[in-house]
Amino acid sequence: MRYFALPLAVLTPTVLAVTGCVVVKPDPVPVMGPNQLGGALVGAGAGALLGAQLGAGSGNLAAIGAGATLGAIIGGSLGESVDRANAAPYYSPYYSYAPPYGYVPSPSPYLARPA
């Protein structure tokens, strides 16, 4: 036991000192898009309605809760995929704004011509 305590007494402060220097950045808070939120709300309502129809007796409340939970998960997942599909054209490397046909940019009045 004595031979085990000495390395432990030396190793523990060393490990604590080294791990105290590690900086872990927190993950950014995920933002819920409008379609994901709407899908979760509609899914929860539809799931609760379906659970109320299926549940009977004392299990009715549990069926409503389970239906609302599963509906919110499924609806939110579908809404998230719609949000991703809507944002894809704007974040792809091939996206570029094309001006309307016939557009000719006018010279800027703030650029002085050299004399």
mmCIF file of C-alpha atoms in Angstrom:
data_model
loop_
_atom_site.group_PDB
_atom_site.id
_atom_site.type_symbol
_atom_site.label_atom_id
_atom_site.label_comp_id
_atom_site.label_asym_id
_atom_site.label_seq_id
_atom_site.Cartn_x
_atom_site.Cartn_y
_atom_site.Cartn_z
ATOM 1 C CA MET A 1 0.000 0.000 0.000
ATOM 2 C CA ARG A 2 2.871 2.339 0.767
ATOM 3 C CA TYR A 3 4.345 1.848 -2.711
ATOM 4 C CA PHE A 4 0.981 2.669 -4.272
ATOM 5 C CA ALA A 5 0.348 5.866 -2.273
ATOM 6 C CA LEU A 6 3.568 7.647 -3.256
ATOM 7 C CA PRO A 7 3.036 7.538 -7.074
ATOM 8 C CA LEU A 8 -0.609 8.424 -6.543
ATOM 9 C CA ALA A 9 0.355 11.415 -4.411
ATOM 10 C CA VAL A 10 2.727 12.629 -7.122
ATOM 11 C CA LEU A 11 0.560 11.787 -10.104
ATOM 12 C CA THR A 12 -2.729 13.278 -8.889
ATOM 13 C CA PRO A 13 -1.558 16.917 -8.597
ATOM 14 C CA THR A 14 0.268 16.609 -11.910
ATOM 15 C CA VAL A 15 -2.822 15.365 -13.713
ATOM 16 C CA LEU A 16 -4.975 18.055 -12.124
ATOM 17 C CA ALA A 17 -2.496 20.775 -13.078
ATOM 18 C CA VAL A 18 -2.260 19.625 -16.684
ATOM 19 C CA THR A 19 -6.010 19.166 -17.186
ATOM 20 C CA GLY A 20 -6.650 22.582 -15.681
ATOM 21 C CA CYS A 21 -4.915 24.096 -18.711
ATOM 22 C CA VAL A 22 -7.226 22.472 -21.225
ATOM 23 C CA VAL A 23 -9.827 24.830 -22.668
ATOM 24 C CA VAL A 24 -12.945 23.228 -24.057
ATOM 25 C CA LYS A 25 -15.133 25.453 -26.161
ATOM 26 C CA PRO A 26 -18.835 24.853 -25.651
ATOM 27 C CA ASP A 27 -20.856 23.856 -28.668
ATOM 28 C CA PRO A 28 -22.918 26.682 -30.108
ATOM 29 C CA VAL A 29 -26.541 26.644 -29.136
ATOM 30 C CA PRO A 30 -28.514 25.034 -31.940
ATOM 31 C CA VAL A 31 -31.016 27.400 -33.458
ATOM 32 C CA MET A 32 -34.435 26.048 -34.305
ATOM 33 C CA GLY A 33 -35.621 27.178 -37.717
ATOM 34 C CA PRO A 34 -39.180 28.287 -38.428
ATOM 35 C CA ASN A 35 -40.158 25.086 -40.218
ATOM 36 C CA GLN A 36 -38.672 22.934 -37.466
ATOM 37 C CA LEU A 37 -40.642 24.778 -34.793
ATOM 38 C CA GLY A 38 -43.844 24.675 -36.810
ATOM 39 C CA GLY A 39 -43.357 21.001 -37.623
ATOM 40 C CA ALA A 40 -42.801 20.174 -33.965
ATOM 41 C CA LEU A 41 -45.945 22.033 -32.894
ATOM 42 C CA VAL A 42 -48.140 20.529 -35.599
ATOM 43 C CA GLY A 43 -46.662 17.082 -34.984
ATOM 44 C CA ALA A 44 -47.294 17.345 -31.248
ATOM 45 C CA GLY A 45 -50.897 18.348 -31.830
ATOM 46 C CA ALA A 46 -51.511 15.580 -34.359
ATOM 47 C CA GLY A 47 -49.784 13.021 -32.150
ATOM 48 C CA ALA A 48 -51.837 14.047 -29.121
ATOM 49 C CA LEU A 49 -55.039 13.803 -31.147
ATOM 50 C CA LEU A 50 -54.089 10.364 -32.435
ATOM 51 C CA GLY A 51 -53.096 9.269 -28.930
ATOM 52 C CA ALA A 52 -56.462 10.406 -27.578
ATOM 53 C CA GLN A 53 -58.215 8.295 -30.194
ATOM 54 C CA LEU A 54 -56.134 5.195 -29.497
ATOM 55 C CA GLY A 55 -55.889 5.355 -25.710
ATOM 56 C CA ALA A 56 -58.692 4.093 -23.519
ATOM 57 C CA GLY A 57 -59.382 4.054 -19.800
ATOM 58 C CA SER A 58 -56.530 4.863 -17.449
ATOM 59 C CA GLY A 59 -53.963 4.670 -20.260
ATOM 60 C CA ASN A 60 -55.565 7.530 -22.170
ATOM 61 C CA LEU A 61 -53.340 10.197 -20.622
ATOM 62 C CA ALA A 62 -50.200 8.132 -21.279
ATOM 63 C CA ALA A 63 -51.262 7.597 -24.909
ATOM 64 C CA ILE A 64 -51.818 11.333 -25.366
ATOM 65 C CA GLY A 65 -48.396 12.140 -23.899
ATOM 66 C CA ALA A 66 -46.622 9.491 -25.950
ATOM 67 C CA GLY A 67 -48.391 10.602 -29.129
ATOM 68 C CA ALA A 68 -47.518 14.251 -28.518
ATOM 69 C CA THR A 69 -43.884 13.403 -27.822
ATOM 70 C CA LEU A 70 -43.437 11.188 -30.872
ATOM 71 C CA GLY A 71 -45.340 13.648 -33.054
ATOM 72 C CA ALA A 72 -43.131 16.527 -31.935
ATOM 73 C CA ILE A 73 -39.964 14.530 -32.626
ATOM 74 C CA ILE A 74 -41.101 13.428 -36.077
ATOM 75 C CA GLY A 75 -42.536 16.827 -37.026
ATOM 76 C CA GLY A 76 -39.438 18.657 -35.835
ATOM 77 C CA SER A 77 -37.230 16.311 -37.816
ATOM 78 C CA LEU A 78 -39.244 16.886 -40.974
ATOM 79 C CA GLY A 79 -39.212 20.643 -40.400
ATOM 80 C CA GLU A 80 -35.454 20.611 -39.878
ATOM 81 C CA SER A 81 -34.920 18.870 -43.206
ATOM 82 C CA VAL A 82 -37.133 21.469 -44.914
ATOM 83 C CA ASP A 83 -35.132 24.270 -43.272
ATOM 84 C CA ARG A 84 -31.912 22.682 -44.504
ATOM 85 C CA ALA A 85 -33.313 22.282 -48.027
ATOM 86 C CA ASN A 86 -34.437 25.917 -48.087
ATOM 87 C CA ALA A 87 -31.025 27.182 -46.971
ATOM 88 C CA ALA A 88 -28.936 24.962 -49.249
ATOM 89 C CA PRO A 89 -28.957 27.196 -52.351
ATOM 90 C CA TYR A 90 -27.731 30.184 -50.346
ATOM 91 C CA TYR A 91 -24.831 28.404 -48.667
ATOM 92 C CA SER A 92 -23.565 26.325 -51.562
ATOM 93 C CA PRO A 93 -20.296 27.340 -53.234
ATOM 94 C CA TYR A 94 -22.077 27.594 -56.571
ATOM 95 C CA TYR A 95 -24.562 30.247 -55.459
ATOM 96 C CA SER A 96 -24.048 33.633 -57.000
ATOM 97 C CA TYR A 97 -26.390 36.490 -57.603
ATOM 98 C CA ALA A 98 -27.066 37.117 -61.248
ATOM 99 C CA PRO A 99 -28.351 40.601 -62.093
ATOM 100 C CA PRO A 100 -31.473 40.868 -64.258
ATOM 101 C CA TYR A 101 -31.092 40.692 -68.008
ATOM 102 C CA GLY A 102 -30.239 44.068 -69.501
ATOM 103 C CA TYR A 103 -28.915 45.552 -66.265
ATOM 104 C CA VAL A 104 -26.039 47.945 -66.811
ATOM 105 C CA PRO A 105 -24.420 49.333 -63.657
ATOM 106 C CA SER A 106 -24.137 53.094 -63.587
ATOM 107 C CA PRO A 107 -20.831 54.696 -62.635
ATOM 108 C CA SER A 108 -20.546 55.638 -59.014
ATOM 109 C CA PRO A 109 -20.800 59.376 -58.332
ATOM 110 C CA TYR A 110 -18.297 58.969 -55.480
ATOM 111 C CA LEU A 111 -15.424 57.842 -57.656
ATOM 112 C CA ALA A 112 -13.498 60.855 -58.875
ATOM 113 C CA ARG A 113 -11.900 60.636 -62.268
ATOM 114 C CA PRO A 114 -8.246 61.589 -62.393
ATOM 115 C CA ALA A 115 -7.610 64.957 -63.978
#
